Amino acid sequence: MKNKFILSLICVLFSVMSYSQGAVVQGQPSTADKKEKTLEQKMEGTYMIIHTGNKVTELLTTDILLEIEKRREETKEIYYVYSQYITIKILPRSVITAPDFDPKKY
C-alpha cells in the first residue's frame, strides 16, 4: 500500500514538473520571434567581393565580415586586397546610413 502511494506521488511530481517546464518554454519568445538580424544580414549589400582568378577557388568564412567592418571608413570607399585573387570593395558608412541606401543597388 505504501509503495503504491509513493509510486503515485512520484508520477504526480513528474507530471507537474513536466507541465511547468513546458509552460516556461512557451512563455519565452523564440529566436524566430525576435527577428534579429545576423551579422551577414546586417552587412548584406555593404561590400562587394571581386574575384579575379578564373581557375582559382578560395574559401571565405564569416570572419571576413569582421575584417570588412574594421576596415570600413566614414566617407571613403575602400578596396581591400584580401589575396592575390580577391579584392573586396567596402562601402563607406555615410553611404550605408543614408536614408535612400538600397543594398541591392550595389
Short mmCIF file of N, CA, C and O in Angstrom, two decimals:
data_model
loop_
_atom_site.label_atom_id
_atom_site.label_comp_id
_atom_site.label_asym_id
_atom_site.label_seq_id
_atom_site.Cartn_x
_atom_site.Cartn_y
_atom_site.Cartn_z
N MET A 1 0.82 -1.18 0.00
CA MET A 1 0.00 0.00 0.00
C MET A 1 0.88 1.26 0.00
O MET A 1 0.61 2.20 -0.72
N LYS A 2 1.87 1.22 0.87
CA LYS A 2 2.77 2.36 0.98
C LYS A 2 3.55 2.56 -0.32
O LYS A 2 3.77 3.68 -0.75
N ASN A 3 3.97 1.45 -0.96
CA ASN A 3 4.70 1.52 -2.22
C ASN A 3 3.84 2.13 -3.34
O ASN A 3 4.35 2.91 -4.16
N LYS A 4 2.55 1.78 -3.39
CA LYS A 4 1.66 2.33 -4.40
C LYS A 4 1.50 3.84 -4.20
O LYS A 4 1.46 4.61 -5.16
N PHE A 5 1.40 4.26 -2.94
CA PHE A 5 1.25 5.68 -2.64
C PHE A 5 2.50 6.46 -3.07
O PHE A 5 2.39 7.51 -3.70
N ILE A 6 3.66 5.93 -2.77
CA ILE A 6 4.93 6.60 -3.15
C ILE A 6 5.06 6.64 -4.67
O ILE A 6 5.44 7.66 -5.24
N LEU A 7 4.72 5.53 -5.33
CA LEU A 7 4.79 5.49 -6.79
C LEU A 7 3.81 6.50 -7.42
O LEU A 7 4.16 7.20 -8.37
N SER A 8 2.62 6.61 -6.89
CA SER A 8 1.64 7.58 -7.38
C SER A 8 2.13 9.00 -7.15
O SER A 8 1.98 9.87 -8.02
N LEU A 9 2.72 9.26 -5.99
CA LEU A 9 3.24 10.58 -5.67
C LEU A 9 4.37 10.97 -6.63
O LEU A 9 4.43 12.09 -7.12
N ILE A 10 5.24 10.03 -6.93
CA ILE A 10 6.35 10.29 -7.86
C ILE A 10 5.80 10.60 -9.26
O ILE A 10 6.26 11.53 -9.92
N CYS A 11 4.79 9.84 -9.69
CA CYS A 11 4.19 10.09 -11.01
C CYS A 11 3.57 11.48 -11.07
O CYS A 11 3.71 12.20 -12.07
N VAL A 12 2.89 11.88 -10.03
CA VAL A 12 2.27 13.21 -9.98
C VAL A 12 3.35 14.29 -10.02
O VAL A 12 3.23 15.29 -10.73
N LEU A 13 4.42 14.11 -9.26
CA LEU A 13 5.50 15.09 -9.24
C LEU A 13 6.15 15.24 -10.60
O LEU A 13 6.41 16.37 -11.06
N PHE A 14 6.41 14.13 -11.28
CA PHE A 14 6.99 14.20 -12.62
C PHE A 14 6.04 14.89 -13.61
O PHE A 14 6.47 15.67 -14.46
N SER A 15 4.75 14.62 -13.48
CA SER A 15 3.77 15.26 -14.37
C SER A 15 3.74 16.77 -14.15
O SER A 15 3.71 17.55 -15.11
N VAL A 16 3.77 17.19 -12.89
CA VAL A 16 3.75 18.62 -12.58
C VAL A 16 5.03 19.29 -13.08
O VAL A 16 4.99 20.39 -13.65
N MET A 17 6.16 18.65 -12.87
CA MET A 17 7.44 19.22 -13.33
C MET A 17 7.46 19.33 -14.85
O MET A 17 7.90 20.33 -15.41
N SER A 18 6.98 18.31 -15.53
CA SER A 18 6.96 18.32 -16.98
C SER A 18 6.05 19.44 -17.51
O SER A 18 6.40 20.16 -18.43
N TYR A 19 4.91 19.61 -16.90
CA TYR A 19 3.97 20.66 -17.31
C TYR A 19 4.56 22.04 -17.06
O TYR A 19 4.48 22.92 -17.91
N SER A 20 5.19 22.24 -15.91
CA SER A 20 5.73 23.56 -15.58
C SER A 20 6.90 23.93 -16.50
O SER A 20 7.07 25.08 -16.87
N GLN A 21 7.71 22.97 -16.90
CA GLN A 21 8.81 23.25 -17.83
C GLN A 21 8.26 23.63 -19.20
O GLN A 21 8.78 24.52 -19.86
N GLY A 22 7.21 22.99 -19.62
CA GLY A 22 6.58 23.35 -20.90
C GLY A 22 5.99 24.74 -20.86
O GLY A 22 6.06 25.49 -21.83
N ALA A 23 5.42 25.14 -19.75
CA ALA A 23 4.83 26.48 -19.62
C ALA A 23 5.91 27.55 -19.66
O ALA A 23 5.73 28.61 -20.26
N VAL A 24 7.06 27.29 -19.07
CA VAL A 24 8.15 28.25 -19.08
C VAL A 24 8.68 28.42 -20.50
O VAL A 24 8.93 29.53 -20.95
N VAL A 25 8.86 27.33 -21.23
CA VAL A 25 9.38 27.39 -22.59
C VAL A 25 8.42 28.14 -23.49
O VAL A 25 8.82 28.94 -24.33
N GLN A 26 7.11 27.93 -23.33
CA GLN A 26 6.12 28.60 -24.17
C GLN A 26 6.06 30.09 -23.86
O GLN A 26 5.78 30.90 -24.73
N GLY A 27 6.36 30.50 -22.64
CA GLY A 27 6.29 31.89 -22.25
C GLY A 27 7.44 32.73 -22.79
O GLY A 27 7.32 33.94 -22.93
N GLN A 28 8.56 32.11 -23.12
CA GLN A 28 9.71 32.84 -23.62
C GLN A 28 9.62 32.97 -25.13
O GLN A 28 9.28 32.03 -25.82
N PRO A 29 9.95 34.17 -25.66
CA PRO A 29 9.92 34.33 -27.12
C PRO A 29 11.03 33.53 -27.77
O PRO A 29 12.14 33.46 -27.26
N SER A 30 10.72 32.92 -28.88
CA SER A 30 11.73 32.14 -29.58
C SER A 30 12.62 33.08 -30.39
O SER A 30 12.33 34.25 -30.57
N THR A 31 13.73 32.56 -30.91
CA THR A 31 14.65 33.38 -31.69
C THR A 31 14.00 33.81 -33.00
O THR A 31 14.32 34.85 -33.53
N ALA A 32 13.05 33.03 -33.52
CA ALA A 32 12.37 33.41 -34.75
C ALA A 32 11.45 34.61 -34.51
O ALA A 32 11.26 35.44 -35.40
N ASP A 33 10.90 34.72 -33.30
CA ASP A 33 10.02 35.83 -32.99
C ASP A 33 10.78 37.13 -32.84
O ASP A 33 10.24 38.20 -33.10
N LYS A 34 12.00 37.06 -32.38
CA LYS A 34 12.79 38.27 -32.16
C LYS A 34 13.13 38.98 -33.46
O LYS A 34 13.23 40.19 -33.50
N LYS A 35 13.34 38.21 -34.52
CA LYS A 35 13.68 38.73 -35.85
C LYS A 35 14.92 39.62 -35.81
O LYS A 35 14.98 40.64 -36.47
N GLU A 36 15.89 39.25 -35.00
CA GLU A 36 17.16 39.95 -35.00
C GLU A 36 17.95 39.53 -36.22
O GLU A 36 17.98 38.38 -36.58
N LYS A 37 18.61 40.50 -36.81
CA LYS A 37 19.41 40.20 -37.99
C LYS A 37 20.77 39.66 -37.58
O LYS A 37 21.36 40.13 -36.62
N THR A 38 21.25 38.71 -38.34
CA THR A 38 22.59 38.21 -38.13
C THR A 38 23.58 39.20 -38.73
O THR A 38 23.20 40.12 -39.46
N LEU A 39 24.84 39.02 -38.44
CA LEU A 39 25.88 39.89 -38.98
C LEU A 39 25.85 39.87 -40.50
O LEU A 39 25.98 40.91 -41.15
N GLU A 40 25.65 38.70 -41.09
CA GLU A 40 25.60 38.59 -42.54
C GLU A 40 24.44 39.40 -43.12
O GLU A 40 24.59 40.07 -44.13
N GLN A 41 23.28 39.34 -42.45
CA GLN A 41 22.11 40.07 -42.93
C GLN A 41 22.29 41.58 -42.77
O GLN A 41 21.89 42.35 -43.62
N LYS A 42 22.91 42.00 -41.66
CA LYS A 42 23.15 43.42 -41.44
C LYS A 42 24.10 44.00 -42.48
O LYS A 42 23.95 45.14 -42.89
N MET A 43 25.08 43.23 -42.90
CA MET A 43 26.11 43.72 -43.80
C MET A 43 25.79 43.47 -45.27
O MET A 43 26.53 43.90 -46.14
N GLU A 44 24.71 42.79 -45.54
CA GLU A 44 24.35 42.45 -46.92
C GLU A 44 24.24 43.72 -47.76
O GLU A 44 23.56 44.67 -47.41
N GLY A 45 24.95 43.74 -48.87
CA GLY A 45 24.92 44.87 -49.77
C GLY A 45 25.86 46.01 -49.41
O GLY A 45 25.88 47.02 -50.09
N THR A 46 26.66 45.84 -48.36
CA THR A 46 27.58 46.91 -47.95
C THR A 46 29.00 46.67 -48.42
O THR A 46 29.88 47.46 -48.13
N TYR A 47 29.22 45.59 -49.12
CA TYR A 47 30.54 45.26 -49.66
C TYR A 47 30.35 44.41 -50.91
O TYR A 47 29.28 43.85 -51.14
N MET A 48 31.42 44.32 -51.72
CA MET A 48 31.38 43.51 -52.93
C MET A 48 32.68 42.72 -53.03
O MET A 48 33.76 43.30 -52.94
N ILE A 49 32.58 41.43 -53.22
CA ILE A 49 33.76 40.59 -53.39
C ILE A 49 34.06 40.50 -54.89
O ILE A 49 33.22 40.09 -55.68
N ILE A 50 35.27 40.91 -55.25
CA ILE A 50 35.70 40.89 -56.64
C ILE A 50 36.73 39.78 -56.80
O ILE A 50 37.82 39.85 -56.23
N HIS A 51 36.39 38.75 -57.56
CA HIS A 51 37.25 37.59 -57.74
C HIS A 51 37.88 37.68 -59.13
O HIS A 51 37.20 37.73 -60.14
N THR A 52 39.21 37.71 -59.18
CA THR A 52 39.90 37.89 -60.45
C THR A 52 40.57 36.62 -60.98
O THR A 52 41.05 36.62 -62.10
N GLY A 53 40.59 35.57 -60.21
CA GLY A 53 41.22 34.31 -60.66
C GLY A 53 40.21 33.39 -61.28
O GLY A 53 39.27 32.95 -60.63
N ASN A 54 40.39 33.09 -62.57
CA ASN A 54 39.44 32.23 -63.27
C ASN A 54 39.46 30.80 -62.75
O ASN A 54 38.44 30.17 -62.59
N LYS A 55 40.66 30.27 -62.53
CA LYS A 55 40.79 28.86 -62.22
C LYS A 55 41.10 28.61 -60.75
O LYS A 55 41.46 27.50 -60.38
N VAL A 56 40.97 29.65 -59.93
CA VAL A 56 41.30 29.53 -58.52
C VAL A 56 40.03 29.71 -57.69
O VAL A 56 39.23 30.61 -57.95
N THR A 57 39.85 28.84 -56.71
CA THR A 57 38.73 28.95 -55.79
C THR A 57 39.29 29.16 -54.38
O THR A 57 40.19 28.45 -53.96
N GLU A 58 38.76 30.16 -53.70
CA GLU A 58 39.18 30.42 -52.32
C GLU A 58 37.96 30.35 -51.41
O GLU A 58 36.86 30.74 -51.81
N LEU A 59 38.19 29.90 -50.22
CA LEU A 59 37.13 29.79 -49.23
C LEU A 59 37.17 31.02 -48.33
O LEU A 59 38.20 31.34 -47.75
N LEU A 60 36.04 31.71 -48.23
CA LEU A 60 35.90 32.84 -47.33
C LEU A 60 34.95 32.45 -46.21
O LEU A 60 33.86 31.95 -46.48
N THR A 61 35.35 32.69 -44.99
CA THR A 61 34.47 32.41 -43.85
C THR A 61 33.83 33.71 -43.39
O THR A 61 34.18 34.79 -43.85
N THR A 62 32.92 33.61 -42.45
CA THR A 62 32.25 34.80 -41.94
C THR A 62 33.20 35.68 -41.13
O THR A 62 32.85 36.81 -40.82
N ASP A 63 34.39 35.19 -40.82
CA ASP A 63 35.38 36.03 -40.12
C ASP A 63 35.77 37.23 -40.97
O ASP A 63 36.14 38.28 -40.44
N ILE A 64 35.65 37.11 -42.27
CA ILE A 64 36.00 38.22 -43.16
C ILE A 64 35.06 39.40 -42.94
O ILE A 64 35.44 40.56 -43.15
N LEU A 65 33.83 39.14 -42.48
CA LEU A 65 32.88 40.22 -42.22
C LEU A 65 33.38 41.15 -41.12
O LEU A 65 33.21 42.37 -41.20
N LEU A 66 34.01 40.58 -40.12
CA LEU A 66 34.58 41.40 -39.04
C LEU A 66 35.73 42.25 -39.56
O LEU A 66 35.87 43.42 -39.20
N GLU A 67 36.53 41.69 -40.43
CA GLU A 67 37.65 42.43 -41.03
C GLU A 67 37.12 43.55 -41.93
O GLU A 67 37.67 44.66 -41.93
N ILE A 68 36.07 43.28 -42.66
CA ILE A 68 35.48 44.31 -43.51
C ILE A 68 34.98 45.48 -42.67
O ILE A 68 35.24 46.64 -42.97
N GLU A 69 34.27 45.17 -41.60
CA GLU A 69 33.74 46.23 -40.74
C GLU A 69 34.86 47.01 -40.06
O GLU A 69 34.76 48.22 -39.87
N LYS A 70 35.93 46.34 -39.72
CA LYS A 70 37.07 47.01 -39.09
C LYS A 70 37.74 47.99 -40.05
O LYS A 70 38.19 49.06 -39.67
N ARG A 71 37.76 47.65 -41.32
CA ARG A 71 38.42 48.49 -42.33
C ARG A 71 37.51 49.56 -42.92
O ARG A 71 37.98 50.45 -43.61
N ARG A 72 36.22 49.50 -42.66
CA ARG A 72 35.27 50.45 -43.23
C ARG A 72 35.56 51.86 -42.71
O ARG A 72 35.78 52.07 -41.53
N GLU A 73 35.52 52.83 -43.60
CA GLU A 73 35.76 54.22 -43.23
C GLU A 73 34.45 55.01 -43.29
O GLU A 73 33.45 54.53 -43.81
N GLU A 74 34.48 56.23 -42.78
CA GLU A 74 33.28 57.04 -42.70
C GLU A 74 32.81 57.54 -44.07
O GLU A 74 31.64 57.46 -44.40
N THR A 75 33.73 58.09 -44.86
CA THR A 75 33.31 58.70 -46.12
C THR A 75 34.04 58.15 -47.34
O THR A 75 33.70 58.49 -48.46
N LYS A 76 35.04 57.33 -47.16
CA LYS A 76 35.88 56.87 -48.27
C LYS A 76 35.59 55.40 -48.61
O LYS A 76 35.56 54.54 -47.74
N GLU A 77 35.41 55.14 -49.90
CA GLU A 77 35.24 53.77 -50.39
C GLU A 77 36.60 53.08 -50.37
O GLU A 77 37.57 53.61 -50.87
N ILE A 78 36.66 51.88 -49.81
CA ILE A 78 37.92 51.15 -49.64
C ILE A 78 37.93 49.92 -50.55
O ILE A 78 36.92 49.23 -50.68
N TYR A 79 39.08 49.66 -51.13
CA TYR A 79 39.32 48.41 -51.86
C TYR A 79 40.35 47.62 -51.06
O TYR A 79 41.53 47.97 -51.06
N TYR A 80 39.89 46.59 -50.38
CA TYR A 80 40.74 45.78 -49.51
C TYR A 80 41.23 44.56 -50.30
O TYR A 80 40.43 43.74 -50.75
N VAL A 81 42.53 44.45 -50.47
CA VAL A 81 43.12 43.31 -51.18
C VAL A 81 43.26 42.17 -50.18
O VAL A 81 44.16 42.16 -49.35
N TYR A 82 42.35 41.22 -50.29
CA TYR A 82 42.32 40.08 -49.37
C TYR A 82 43.38 39.05 -49.73
O TYR A 82 44.04 38.50 -48.87
N SER A 83 43.52 38.79 -51.02
CA SER A 83 44.52 37.84 -51.50
C SER A 83 44.90 38.23 -52.92
O SER A 83 44.43 39.24 -53.45
N GLN A 84 45.71 37.42 -53.53
CA GLN A 84 46.15 37.67 -54.89
C GLN A 84 44.97 37.69 -55.87
O GLN A 84 45.00 38.41 -56.87
N TYR A 85 43.93 36.95 -55.56
CA TYR A 85 42.80 36.80 -56.48
C TYR A 85 41.51 37.45 -55.99
O TYR A 85 40.53 37.48 -56.73
N ILE A 86 41.48 37.94 -54.77
CA ILE A 86 40.25 38.50 -54.21
C ILE A 86 40.50 39.91 -53.68
O ILE A 86 41.39 40.14 -52.87
N THR A 87 39.68 40.84 -54.16
CA THR A 87 39.66 42.21 -53.66
C THR A 87 38.24 42.47 -53.19
O THR A 87 37.27 42.02 -53.82
N ILE A 88 38.10 43.19 -52.09
CA ILE A 88 36.78 43.47 -51.54
C ILE A 88 36.53 44.97 -51.55
O ILE A 88 37.30 45.74 -50.99
N LYS A 89 35.46 45.37 -52.21
CA LYS A 89 35.05 46.77 -52.24
C LYS A 89 34.16 47.01 -51.02
O LYS A 89 33.14 46.34 -50.84
N ILE A 90 34.57 47.97 -50.17
CA ILE A 90 33.85 48.25 -48.93
C ILE A 90 33.23 49.65 -49.02
O ILE A 90 33.95 50.64 -49.17
N LEU A 91 31.91 49.70 -48.94
CA LEU A 91 31.22 50.98 -49.00
C LEU A 91 31.41 51.75 -47.69
O LEU A 91 31.48 51.15 -46.62
N PRO A 92 31.47 53.08 -47.76
CA PRO A 92 31.64 53.88 -46.54
C PRO A 92 30.36 53.93 -45.69
O PRO A 92 29.26 53.69 -46.19
N ARG A 93 30.52 54.27 -44.42
CA ARG A 93 29.38 54.35 -43.51
C ARG A 93 28.38 55.41 -43.95
O ARG A 93 27.18 55.24 -43.77
N SER A 94 28.87 56.50 -44.51
CA SER A 94 27.97 57.57 -44.93
C SER A 94 27.00 57.09 -46.01
O SER A 94 25.84 57.51 -46.04
N VAL A 95 27.43 56.20 -46.87
CA VAL A 95 26.55 55.65 -47.91
C VAL A 95 25.56 54.66 -47.30
O VAL A 95 24.37 54.68 -47.61
N ILE A 96 26.04 53.83 -46.40
CA ILE A 96 25.21 52.79 -45.79
C ILE A 96 24.11 53.39 -44.92
O ILE A 96 22.98 52.91 -44.90
N THR A 97 24.42 54.45 -44.18
CA THR A 97 23.45 55.03 -43.27
C THR A 97 22.55 56.06 -43.94
O THR A 97 21.65 56.58 -43.30
N ALA A 98 22.76 56.34 -45.21
CA ALA A 98 21.90 57.28 -45.93
C ALA A 98 20.48 56.73 -46.02
O ALA A 98 20.28 55.53 -46.17
N PRO A 99 19.47 57.60 -45.92
CA PRO A 99 18.09 57.13 -45.94
C PRO A 99 17.69 56.45 -47.26
O PRO A 99 16.81 55.59 -47.27
N ASP A 100 18.33 56.82 -48.34
CA ASP A 100 17.97 56.23 -49.63
C ASP A 100 18.87 55.05 -50.03
O ASP A 100 18.86 54.63 -51.18
N PHE A 101 19.62 54.50 -49.08
CA PHE A 101 20.53 53.38 -49.36
C PHE A 101 19.73 52.13 -49.72
O PHE A 101 18.83 51.72 -48.99
N ASP A 102 20.06 51.53 -50.84
CA ASP A 102 19.44 50.29 -51.28
C ASP A 102 20.55 49.25 -51.48
O ASP A 102 21.31 49.35 -52.44
N PRO A 103 20.66 48.26 -50.58
CA PRO A 103 21.74 47.28 -50.68
C PRO A 103 21.74 46.51 -52.00
O PRO A 103 22.78 46.06 -52.46
N LYS A 104 20.59 46.36 -52.62
CA LYS A 104 20.50 45.59 -53.87
C LYS A 104 21.08 46.38 -55.04
O LYS A 104 21.43 45.80 -56.06
N LYS A 105 21.18 47.69 -54.90
CA LYS A 105 21.71 48.52 -55.97
C LYS A 105 23.22 48.34 -56.11
O LYS A 105 23.77 48.46 -57.19
N TYR A 106 23.89 48.02 -55.02
CA TYR A 106 25.34 47.89 -55.06
C TYR A 106 25.66 46.44 -55.28
O TYR A 106 26.48 45.82 -55.24
#
